[in-house]
CSV table of C-alpha atoms and ligand atoms in Angstrom, one decimal:
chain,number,residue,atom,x,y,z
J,127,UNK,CA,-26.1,47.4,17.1
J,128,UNK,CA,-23.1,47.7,14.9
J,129,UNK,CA,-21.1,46.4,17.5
J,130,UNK,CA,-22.7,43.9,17.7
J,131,UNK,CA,-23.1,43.1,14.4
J,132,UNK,CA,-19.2,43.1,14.0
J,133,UNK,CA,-19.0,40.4,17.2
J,134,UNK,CA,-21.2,38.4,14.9
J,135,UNK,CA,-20.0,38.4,11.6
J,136,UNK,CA,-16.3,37.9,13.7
J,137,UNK,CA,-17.9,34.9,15.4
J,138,UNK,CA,-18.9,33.7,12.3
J,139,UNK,CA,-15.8,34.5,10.7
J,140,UNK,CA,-13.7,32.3,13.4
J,141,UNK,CA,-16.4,29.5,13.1
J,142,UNK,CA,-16.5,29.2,9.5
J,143,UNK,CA,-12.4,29.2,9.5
J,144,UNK,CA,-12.2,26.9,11.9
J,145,UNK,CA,-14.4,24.5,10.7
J,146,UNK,CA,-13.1,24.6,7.2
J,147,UNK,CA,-9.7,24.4,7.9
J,148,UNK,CA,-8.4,22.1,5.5
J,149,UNK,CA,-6.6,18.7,7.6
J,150,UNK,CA,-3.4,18.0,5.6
J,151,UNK,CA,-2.4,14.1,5.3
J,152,UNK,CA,1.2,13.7,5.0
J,153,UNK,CA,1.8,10.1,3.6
J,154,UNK,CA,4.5,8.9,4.9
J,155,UNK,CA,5.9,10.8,8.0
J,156,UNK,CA,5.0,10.6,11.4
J,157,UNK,CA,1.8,11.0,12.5
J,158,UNK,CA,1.1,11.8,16.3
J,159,UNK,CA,-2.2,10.7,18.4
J,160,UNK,CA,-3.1,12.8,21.0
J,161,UNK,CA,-0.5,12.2,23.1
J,162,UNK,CA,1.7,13.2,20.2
J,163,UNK,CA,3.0,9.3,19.7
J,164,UNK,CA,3.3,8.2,16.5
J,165,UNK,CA,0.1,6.0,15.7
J,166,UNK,CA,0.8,2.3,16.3
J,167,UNK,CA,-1.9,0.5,13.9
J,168,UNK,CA,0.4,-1.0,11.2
J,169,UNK,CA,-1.7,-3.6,9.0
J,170,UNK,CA,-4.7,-1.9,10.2
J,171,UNK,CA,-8.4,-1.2,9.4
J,172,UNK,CA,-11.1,1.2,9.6
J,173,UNK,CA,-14.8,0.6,10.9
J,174,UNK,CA,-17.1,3.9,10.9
J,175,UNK,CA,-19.7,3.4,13.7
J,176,UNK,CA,-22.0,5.9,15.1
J,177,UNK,CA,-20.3,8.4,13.2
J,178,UNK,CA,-16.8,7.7,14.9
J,179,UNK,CA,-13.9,6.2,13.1
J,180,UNK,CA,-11.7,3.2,14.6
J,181,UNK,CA,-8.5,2.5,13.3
J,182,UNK,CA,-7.4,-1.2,14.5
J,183,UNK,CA,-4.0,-2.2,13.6
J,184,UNK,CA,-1.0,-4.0,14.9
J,185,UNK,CA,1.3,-3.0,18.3
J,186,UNK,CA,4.7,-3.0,16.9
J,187,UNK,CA,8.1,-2.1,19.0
J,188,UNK,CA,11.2,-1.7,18.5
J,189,UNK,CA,13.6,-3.9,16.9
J,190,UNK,CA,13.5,-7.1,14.7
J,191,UNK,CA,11.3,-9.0,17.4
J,192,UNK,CA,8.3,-5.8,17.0
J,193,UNK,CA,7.8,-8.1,13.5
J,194,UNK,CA,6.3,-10.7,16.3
J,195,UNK,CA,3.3,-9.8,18.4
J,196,UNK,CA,4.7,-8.7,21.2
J,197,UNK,CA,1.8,-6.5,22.6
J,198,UNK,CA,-1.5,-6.9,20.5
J,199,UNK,CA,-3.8,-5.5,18.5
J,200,UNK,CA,-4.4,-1.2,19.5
J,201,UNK,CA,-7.4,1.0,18.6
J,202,UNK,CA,-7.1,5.0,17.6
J,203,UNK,CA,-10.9,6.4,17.2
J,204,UNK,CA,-11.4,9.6,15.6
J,205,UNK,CA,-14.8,11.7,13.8
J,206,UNK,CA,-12.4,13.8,11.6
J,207,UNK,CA,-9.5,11.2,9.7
J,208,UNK,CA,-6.8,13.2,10.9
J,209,UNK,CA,-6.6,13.5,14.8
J,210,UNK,CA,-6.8,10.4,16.3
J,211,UNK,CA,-7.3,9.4,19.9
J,212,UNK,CA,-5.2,6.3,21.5
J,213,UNK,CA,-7.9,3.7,22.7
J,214,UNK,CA,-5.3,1.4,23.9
J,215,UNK,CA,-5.0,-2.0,23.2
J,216,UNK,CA,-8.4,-3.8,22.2
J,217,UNK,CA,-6.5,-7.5,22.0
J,218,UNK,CA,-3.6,-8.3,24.0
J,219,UNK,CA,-1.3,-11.3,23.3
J,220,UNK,CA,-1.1,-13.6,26.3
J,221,UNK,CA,2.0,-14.3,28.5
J,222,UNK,CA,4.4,-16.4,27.2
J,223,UNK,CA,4.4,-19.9,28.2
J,224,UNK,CA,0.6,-19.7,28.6
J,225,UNK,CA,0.3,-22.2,25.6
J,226,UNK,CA,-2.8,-20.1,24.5
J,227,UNK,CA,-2.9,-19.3,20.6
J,228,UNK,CA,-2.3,-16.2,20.8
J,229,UNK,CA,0.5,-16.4,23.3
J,230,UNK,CA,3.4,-13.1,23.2
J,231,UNK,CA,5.5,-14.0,20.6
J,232,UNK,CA,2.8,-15.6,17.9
J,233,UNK,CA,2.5,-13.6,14.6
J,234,UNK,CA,-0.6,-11.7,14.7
J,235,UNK,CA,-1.4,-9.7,11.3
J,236,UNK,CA,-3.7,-7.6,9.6
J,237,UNK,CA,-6.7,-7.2,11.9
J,238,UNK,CA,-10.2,-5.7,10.5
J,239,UNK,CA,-13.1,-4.8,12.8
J,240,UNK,CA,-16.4,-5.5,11.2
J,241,UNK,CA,-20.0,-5.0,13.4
J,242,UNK,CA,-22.6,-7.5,13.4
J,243,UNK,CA,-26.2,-5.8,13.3
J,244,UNK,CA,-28.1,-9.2,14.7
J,245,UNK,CA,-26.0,-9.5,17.3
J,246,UNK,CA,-24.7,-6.0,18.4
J,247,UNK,CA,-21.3,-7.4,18.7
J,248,UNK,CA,-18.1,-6.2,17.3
J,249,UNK,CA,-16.4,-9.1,14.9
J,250,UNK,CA,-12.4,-8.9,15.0
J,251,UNK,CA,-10.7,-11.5,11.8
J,252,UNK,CA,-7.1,-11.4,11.8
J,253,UNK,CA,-4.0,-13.5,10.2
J,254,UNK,CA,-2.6,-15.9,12.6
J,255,UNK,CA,0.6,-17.7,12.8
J,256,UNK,CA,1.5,-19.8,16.3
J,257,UNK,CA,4.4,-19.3,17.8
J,258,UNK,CA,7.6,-20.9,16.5
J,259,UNK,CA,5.9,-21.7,12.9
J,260,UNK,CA,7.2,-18.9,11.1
J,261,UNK,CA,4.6,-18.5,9.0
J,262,UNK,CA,3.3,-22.3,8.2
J,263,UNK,CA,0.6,-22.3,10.3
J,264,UNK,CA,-1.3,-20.0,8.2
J,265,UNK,CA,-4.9,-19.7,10.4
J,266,UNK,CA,-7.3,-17.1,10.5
J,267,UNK,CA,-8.4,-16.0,13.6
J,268,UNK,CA,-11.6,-14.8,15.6
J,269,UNK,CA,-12.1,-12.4,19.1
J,270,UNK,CA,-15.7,-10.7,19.3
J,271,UNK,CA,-16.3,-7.7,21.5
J,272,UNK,CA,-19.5,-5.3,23.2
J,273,UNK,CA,-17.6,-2.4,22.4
J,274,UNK,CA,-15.7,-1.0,19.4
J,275,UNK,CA,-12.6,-0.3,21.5
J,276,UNK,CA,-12.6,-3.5,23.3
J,277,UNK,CA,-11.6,-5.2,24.8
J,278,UNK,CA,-12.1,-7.9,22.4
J,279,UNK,CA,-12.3,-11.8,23.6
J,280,UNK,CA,-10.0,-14.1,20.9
J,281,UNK,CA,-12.6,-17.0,20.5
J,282,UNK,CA,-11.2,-19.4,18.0
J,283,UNK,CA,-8.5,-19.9,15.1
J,284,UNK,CA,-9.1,-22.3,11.9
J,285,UNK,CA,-8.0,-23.1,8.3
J,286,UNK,CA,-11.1,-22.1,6.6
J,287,UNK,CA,-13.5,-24.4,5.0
J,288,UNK,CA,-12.0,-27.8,5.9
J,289,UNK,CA,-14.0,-30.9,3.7
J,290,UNK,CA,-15.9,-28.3,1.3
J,291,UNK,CA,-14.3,-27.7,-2.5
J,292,UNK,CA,-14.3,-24.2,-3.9
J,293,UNK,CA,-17.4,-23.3,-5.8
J,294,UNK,CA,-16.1,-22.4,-9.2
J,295,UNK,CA,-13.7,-25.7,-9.0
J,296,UNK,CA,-13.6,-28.0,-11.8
J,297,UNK,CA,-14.9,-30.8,-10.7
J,298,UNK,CA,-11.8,-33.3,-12.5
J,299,UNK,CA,-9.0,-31.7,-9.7
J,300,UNK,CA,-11.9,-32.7,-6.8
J,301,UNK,CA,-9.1,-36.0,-5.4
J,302,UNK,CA,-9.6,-35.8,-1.9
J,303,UNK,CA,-6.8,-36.2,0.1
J,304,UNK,CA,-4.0,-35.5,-3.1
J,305,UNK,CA,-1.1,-34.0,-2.3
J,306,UNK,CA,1.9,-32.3,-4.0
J,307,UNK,CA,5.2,-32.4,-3.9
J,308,UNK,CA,5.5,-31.8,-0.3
J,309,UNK,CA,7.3,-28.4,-1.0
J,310,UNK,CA,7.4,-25.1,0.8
J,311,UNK,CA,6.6,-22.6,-0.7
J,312,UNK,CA,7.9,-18.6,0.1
J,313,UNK,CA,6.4,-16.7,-2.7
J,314,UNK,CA,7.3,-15.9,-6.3
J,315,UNK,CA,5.8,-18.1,-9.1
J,316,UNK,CA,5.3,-21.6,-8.2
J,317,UNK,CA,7.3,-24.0,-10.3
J,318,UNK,CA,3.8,-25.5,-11.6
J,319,UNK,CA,0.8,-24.2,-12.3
J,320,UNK,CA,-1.4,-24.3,-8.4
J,321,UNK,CA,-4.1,-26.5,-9.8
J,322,UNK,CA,-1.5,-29.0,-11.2
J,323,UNK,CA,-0.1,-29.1,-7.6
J,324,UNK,CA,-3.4,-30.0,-6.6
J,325,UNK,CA,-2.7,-27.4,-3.2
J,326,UNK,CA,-6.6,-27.2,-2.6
J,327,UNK,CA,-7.2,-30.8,-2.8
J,328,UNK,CA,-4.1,-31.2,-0.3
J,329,UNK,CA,-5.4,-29.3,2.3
J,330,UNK,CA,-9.1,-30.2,1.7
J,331,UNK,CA,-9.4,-32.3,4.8
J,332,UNK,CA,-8.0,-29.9,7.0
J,333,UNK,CA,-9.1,-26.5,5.7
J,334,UNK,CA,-7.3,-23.7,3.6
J,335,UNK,CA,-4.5,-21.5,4.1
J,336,UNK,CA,-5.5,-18.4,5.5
J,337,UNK,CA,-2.5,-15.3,5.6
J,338,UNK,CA,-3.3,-11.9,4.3
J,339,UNK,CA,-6.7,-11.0,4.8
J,340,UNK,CA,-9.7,-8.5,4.5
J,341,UNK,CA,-13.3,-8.7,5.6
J,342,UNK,CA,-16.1,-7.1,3.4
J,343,UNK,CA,-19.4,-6.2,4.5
J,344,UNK,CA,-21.7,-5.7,1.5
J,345,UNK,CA,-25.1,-4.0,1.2
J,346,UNK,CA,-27.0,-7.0,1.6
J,347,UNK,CA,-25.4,-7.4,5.2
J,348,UNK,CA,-23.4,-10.3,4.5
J,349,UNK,CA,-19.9,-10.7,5.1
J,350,UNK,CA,-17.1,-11.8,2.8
J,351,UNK,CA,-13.5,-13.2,4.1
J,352,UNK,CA,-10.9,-12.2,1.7
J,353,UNK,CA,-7.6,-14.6,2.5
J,354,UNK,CA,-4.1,-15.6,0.3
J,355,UNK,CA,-4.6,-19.1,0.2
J,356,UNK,CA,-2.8,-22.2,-1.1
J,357,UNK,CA,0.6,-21.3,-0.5
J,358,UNK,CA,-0.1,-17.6,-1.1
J,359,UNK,CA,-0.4,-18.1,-4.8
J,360,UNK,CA,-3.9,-18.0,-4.9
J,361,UNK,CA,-6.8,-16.0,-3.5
J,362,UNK,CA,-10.3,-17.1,-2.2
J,363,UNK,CA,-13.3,-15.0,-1.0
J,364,UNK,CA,-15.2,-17.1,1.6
J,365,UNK,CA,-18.9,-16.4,2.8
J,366,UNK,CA,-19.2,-16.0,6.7
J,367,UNK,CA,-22.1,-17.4,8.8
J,368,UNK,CA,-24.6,-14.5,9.7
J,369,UNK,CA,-23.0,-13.7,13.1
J,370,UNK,CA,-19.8,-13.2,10.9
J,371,UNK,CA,-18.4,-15.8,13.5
J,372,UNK,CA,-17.9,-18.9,10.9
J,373,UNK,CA,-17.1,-19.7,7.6
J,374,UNK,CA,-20.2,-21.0,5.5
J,375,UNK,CA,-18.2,-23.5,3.3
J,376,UNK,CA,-19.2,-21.2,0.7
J,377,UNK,CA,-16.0,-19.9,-0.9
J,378,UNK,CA,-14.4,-19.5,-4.2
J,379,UNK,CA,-10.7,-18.9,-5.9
J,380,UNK,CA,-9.4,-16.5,-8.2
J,381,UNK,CA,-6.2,-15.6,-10.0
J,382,UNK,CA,-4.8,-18.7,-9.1
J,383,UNK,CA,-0.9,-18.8,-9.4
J,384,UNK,CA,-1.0,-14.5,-9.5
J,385,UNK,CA,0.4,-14.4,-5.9
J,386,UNK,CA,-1.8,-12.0,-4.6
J,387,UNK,CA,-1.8,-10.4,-1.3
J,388,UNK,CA,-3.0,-7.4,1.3
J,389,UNK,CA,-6.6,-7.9,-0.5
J,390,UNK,CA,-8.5,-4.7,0.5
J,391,UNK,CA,-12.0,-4.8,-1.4
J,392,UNK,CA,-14.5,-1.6,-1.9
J,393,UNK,CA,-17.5,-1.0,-3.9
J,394,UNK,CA,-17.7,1.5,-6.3
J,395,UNK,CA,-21.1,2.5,-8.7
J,396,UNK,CA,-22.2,-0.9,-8.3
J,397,UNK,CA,-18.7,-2.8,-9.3
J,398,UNK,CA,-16.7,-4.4,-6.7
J,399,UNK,CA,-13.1,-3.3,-7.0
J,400,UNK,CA,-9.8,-5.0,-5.0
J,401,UNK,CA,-6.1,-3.5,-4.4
J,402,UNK,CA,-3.9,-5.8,-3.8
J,403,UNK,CA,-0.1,-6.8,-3.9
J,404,UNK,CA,2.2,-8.7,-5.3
J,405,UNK,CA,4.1,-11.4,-3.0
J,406,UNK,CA,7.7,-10.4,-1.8
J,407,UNK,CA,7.3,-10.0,1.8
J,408,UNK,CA,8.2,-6.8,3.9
J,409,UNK,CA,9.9,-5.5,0.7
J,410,UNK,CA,7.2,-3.8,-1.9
J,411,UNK,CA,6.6,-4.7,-5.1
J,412,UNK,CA,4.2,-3.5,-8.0
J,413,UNK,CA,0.2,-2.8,-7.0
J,414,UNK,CA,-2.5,-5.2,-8.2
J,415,UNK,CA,-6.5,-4.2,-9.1
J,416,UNK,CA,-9.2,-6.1,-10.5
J,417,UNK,CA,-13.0,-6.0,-10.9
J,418,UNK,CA,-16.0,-8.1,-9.9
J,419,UNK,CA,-20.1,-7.6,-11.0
J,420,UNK,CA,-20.3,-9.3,-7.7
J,421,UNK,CA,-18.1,-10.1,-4.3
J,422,UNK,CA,-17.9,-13.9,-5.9
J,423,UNK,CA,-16.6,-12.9,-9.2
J,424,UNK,CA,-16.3,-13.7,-12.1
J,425,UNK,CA,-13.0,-11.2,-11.7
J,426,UNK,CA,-11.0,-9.2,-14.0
J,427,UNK,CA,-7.1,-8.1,-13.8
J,428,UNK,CA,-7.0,-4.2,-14.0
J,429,UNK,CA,-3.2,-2.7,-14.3
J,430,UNK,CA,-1.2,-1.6,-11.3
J,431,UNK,CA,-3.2,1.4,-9.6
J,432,UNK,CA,-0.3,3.2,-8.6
J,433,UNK,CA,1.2,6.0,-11.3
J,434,UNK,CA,4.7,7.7,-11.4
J,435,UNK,CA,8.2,7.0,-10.7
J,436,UNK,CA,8.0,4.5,-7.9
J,437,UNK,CA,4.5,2.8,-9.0
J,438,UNK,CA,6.7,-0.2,-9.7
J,439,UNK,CA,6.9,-0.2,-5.6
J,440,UNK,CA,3.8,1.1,-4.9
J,441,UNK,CA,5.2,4.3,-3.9
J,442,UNK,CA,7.1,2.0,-1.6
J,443,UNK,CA,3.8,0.6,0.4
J,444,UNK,CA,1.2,-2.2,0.6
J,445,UNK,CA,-2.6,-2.2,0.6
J,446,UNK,CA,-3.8,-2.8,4.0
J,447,UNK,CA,-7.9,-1.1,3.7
J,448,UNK,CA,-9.7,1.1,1.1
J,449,UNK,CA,-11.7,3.6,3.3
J,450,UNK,CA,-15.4,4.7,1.5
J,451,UNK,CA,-16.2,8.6,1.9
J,452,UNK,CA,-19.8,8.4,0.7
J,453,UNK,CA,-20.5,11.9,-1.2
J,454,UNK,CA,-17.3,13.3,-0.3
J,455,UNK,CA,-14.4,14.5,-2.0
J,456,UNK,CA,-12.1,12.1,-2.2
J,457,UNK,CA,-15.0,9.1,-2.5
J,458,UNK,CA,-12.2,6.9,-1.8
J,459,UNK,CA,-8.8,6.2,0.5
J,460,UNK,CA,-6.1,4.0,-0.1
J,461,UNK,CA,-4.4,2.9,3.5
J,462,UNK,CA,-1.4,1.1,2.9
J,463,UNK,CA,1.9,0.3,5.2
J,464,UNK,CA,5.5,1.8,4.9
J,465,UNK,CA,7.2,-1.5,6.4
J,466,UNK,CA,10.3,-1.0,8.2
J,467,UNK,CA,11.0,-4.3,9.1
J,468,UNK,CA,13.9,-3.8,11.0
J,469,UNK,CA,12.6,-1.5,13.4
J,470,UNK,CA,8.5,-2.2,12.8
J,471,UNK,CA,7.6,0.9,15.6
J,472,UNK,CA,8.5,3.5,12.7
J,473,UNK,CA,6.6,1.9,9.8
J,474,UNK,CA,4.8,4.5,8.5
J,475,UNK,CA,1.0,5.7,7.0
J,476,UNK,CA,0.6,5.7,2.8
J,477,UNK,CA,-3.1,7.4,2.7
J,478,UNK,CA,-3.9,8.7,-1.1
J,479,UNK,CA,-7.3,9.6,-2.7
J,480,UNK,CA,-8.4,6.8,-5.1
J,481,UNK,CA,-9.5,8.3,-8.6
J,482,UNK,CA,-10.9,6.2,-11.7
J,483,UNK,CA,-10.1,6.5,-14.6
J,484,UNK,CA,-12.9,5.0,-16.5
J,485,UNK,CA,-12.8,1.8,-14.4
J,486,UNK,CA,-9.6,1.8,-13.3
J,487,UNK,CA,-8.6,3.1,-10.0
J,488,UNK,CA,-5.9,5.1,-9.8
J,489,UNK,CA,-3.1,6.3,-7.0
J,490,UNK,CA,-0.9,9.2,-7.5
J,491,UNK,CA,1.8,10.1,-4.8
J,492,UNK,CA,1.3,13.5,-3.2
J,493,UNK,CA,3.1,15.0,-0.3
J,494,UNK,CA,0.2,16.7,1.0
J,495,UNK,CA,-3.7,16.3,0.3
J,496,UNK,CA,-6.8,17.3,2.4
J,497,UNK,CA,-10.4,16.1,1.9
J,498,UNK,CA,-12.5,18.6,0.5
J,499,UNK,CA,-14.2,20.2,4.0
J,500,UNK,CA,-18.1,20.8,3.8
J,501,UNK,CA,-19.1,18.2,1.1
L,886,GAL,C1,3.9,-9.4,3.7
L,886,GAL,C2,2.5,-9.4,4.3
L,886,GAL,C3,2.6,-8.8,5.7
L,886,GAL,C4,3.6,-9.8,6.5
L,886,GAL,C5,4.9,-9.9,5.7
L,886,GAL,C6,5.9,-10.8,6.4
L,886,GAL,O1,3.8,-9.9,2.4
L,886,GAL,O2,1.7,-8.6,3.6
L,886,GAL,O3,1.4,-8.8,6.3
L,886,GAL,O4,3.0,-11.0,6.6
L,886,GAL,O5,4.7,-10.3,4.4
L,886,GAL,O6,7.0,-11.0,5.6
């Protein structure tokens, strides 16, 4: 009996250890799958389905040329955040020369993984540039799959919501068909103000820019594409069809000539909350946060999120996805990318807790954090 008793309580003992062993994140150095490779989901998002958790991001390699698609989009799944599984590549770029969109060689960026409860399918949106445009082309694109780790079919690419005006536009900058200046623009503050340039208006007829992207499912079970439009200065949130495979020509534009980008949107006690970036490439720059009653605005400019000595770089990453931990401790996880342009393989993992304080969210750098186990 007592021996028994003491197999028990050591059972226990090992169970309750093992279970509650704290898993450390370690932003910021390698982090091996199973097969102890680092993780190869740069840009990447999270979708929680049936209780697992699939991290999509972009197939880098090595060398300048891994900052083109050379290999596609890969999937890690995992049900604990920490040890992730290699699910292989969920889209693959096709062979050179093959003409197709999304030929090897394209730039293909930032894909999230959203699932569509009216038709069971998977919905994958991701930034698109075609090969040899740098990155003028700026289309969104669409692949839809059965299963959450593919493979995923690319269906379509477009510049969103060609022939409809914003919703909160003023109606005196509605000229079809004006253009301005003709100028390219990289970033940094536009020499005018956007709506003086008239950008929208310019590419009314054929739809809007589209780089930098999110996609946000709300409660309601509609979806929400989050892009940096009109030559990155601008964003716009844009209503998807119900099959999450269109855009409605329901959209709107906010913080016009802020040059926002790497939108990742949450909602927090009923507020709708956004991380973002400011505009300076692979190279980062100071953290952006605002607040919304709604998806569709109106919006308001928080501070910079991110607090201590290198908040001024983000503690040198960019928003990619704001992962929700419903009733756990932390509620919140900022995912953002390490960017190491010339050698894109090796870009490393930023994963914080989000705190508020009062309504600001807030990111602090720590070398090691774990999420409270058992909550
Ligand atoms: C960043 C953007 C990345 C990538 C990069 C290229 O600003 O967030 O996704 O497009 O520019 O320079």
């Amino acid at each position: 009996m007592k021996k028994n008793h003491l197999l028990t309580c050591l059972l226990i003992g090992l169970a309750v250890t093992a279970c509650s062993k704290p898993k450390i994140f370690t932003p910021g150095e390698p982090w091996p799958d199973n097969n102890g490779v680092h993780i190869n989901a740069h840009g990447g998002g999270m979708l929680l389905h049936e209780g697992v958790y699939y991290w999509y991001g972009e197939h880098k390699v090595e060398g300048p040329e891994g900052n083109q698609a050379q290999v596609g989009f890969r999937c890690y799944s995992s049900t604990d955040l920490h040890s992730w599984t290699d699910r292989g590549v969920v889209l693959s770029v096709m062979p050179e020369g093959s003409g197709s969109e999304i030929e090897k060689g394209a730039i293909l960026e930032r894909p999230k993984v959203v699932f569509n409860k009216l038709t069971g399918k998977f919905v994958m949106w991701f930034h698109l540039e075609p090969k040899g445009m740098g990155y003028r082309g700026a289309r969104t694109a669409v692949a839809t799959s059965d299963a959450p780790d593919g493979q995923f079919s690319f269906i379509s690419s477009v510049r969103p919501n060609a022939g409809q005006w914003p919703a909160n536009y003023p109606d005196e900058l509605k000229t079809d068909g004006a253009t301005d200046n003709g100028s390219v623009y990289s970033g940094g503050s536009l020499p005018d103000s956007p709506d003086s340039l008239k950008i929208v208006a310019r590419d009314f007829a054929g739809g809007q820019m589209a780089r930098d992207m999110t996609i946000f499912v709300d409660d309601d079970g509609k979806a929400y594409h989050i892009y940096a439009s009109e030559e990155n200065s601008t964003l716009q949130i844009a209503l998807l069809s119900d099959d999450f495979l269109s855009h409605t020509g329901v959209y709107y534009r906010f913080f016009a000539g802020r040059f926002m980008e790497a939108p990742a949107m949450f909602k927090h006690d009923g507020m709708y909350y956004l991380i973002m970036s400011g505009c300076t490439g692979w190279e980062p720059n100071a953290g952006r946060s605002a607040v919304a009653p709604a998806v569709t605005g109106p919006w308001t400019e928080l501070e910079n999120p991110f607090r201590g000595d290198e908040s001024e770089v983000s503690l040198r990453s960019q928003s990619t996805f704001v992962l929700p931990l419903p009733g756990r401790q932390p509620q919140f996880i900022y995912m953002g990318d390490r960017w190491t342009p010339e050698n894109p393989i090796d870009g490393r993992y930023i994963w914080l807790p989000i705190r508020f304080e009062g309504r600001q969210p807030v990111i602090e750098w720590m070398d090691s954090w774990s999420i409270i186990p058992g909550l």
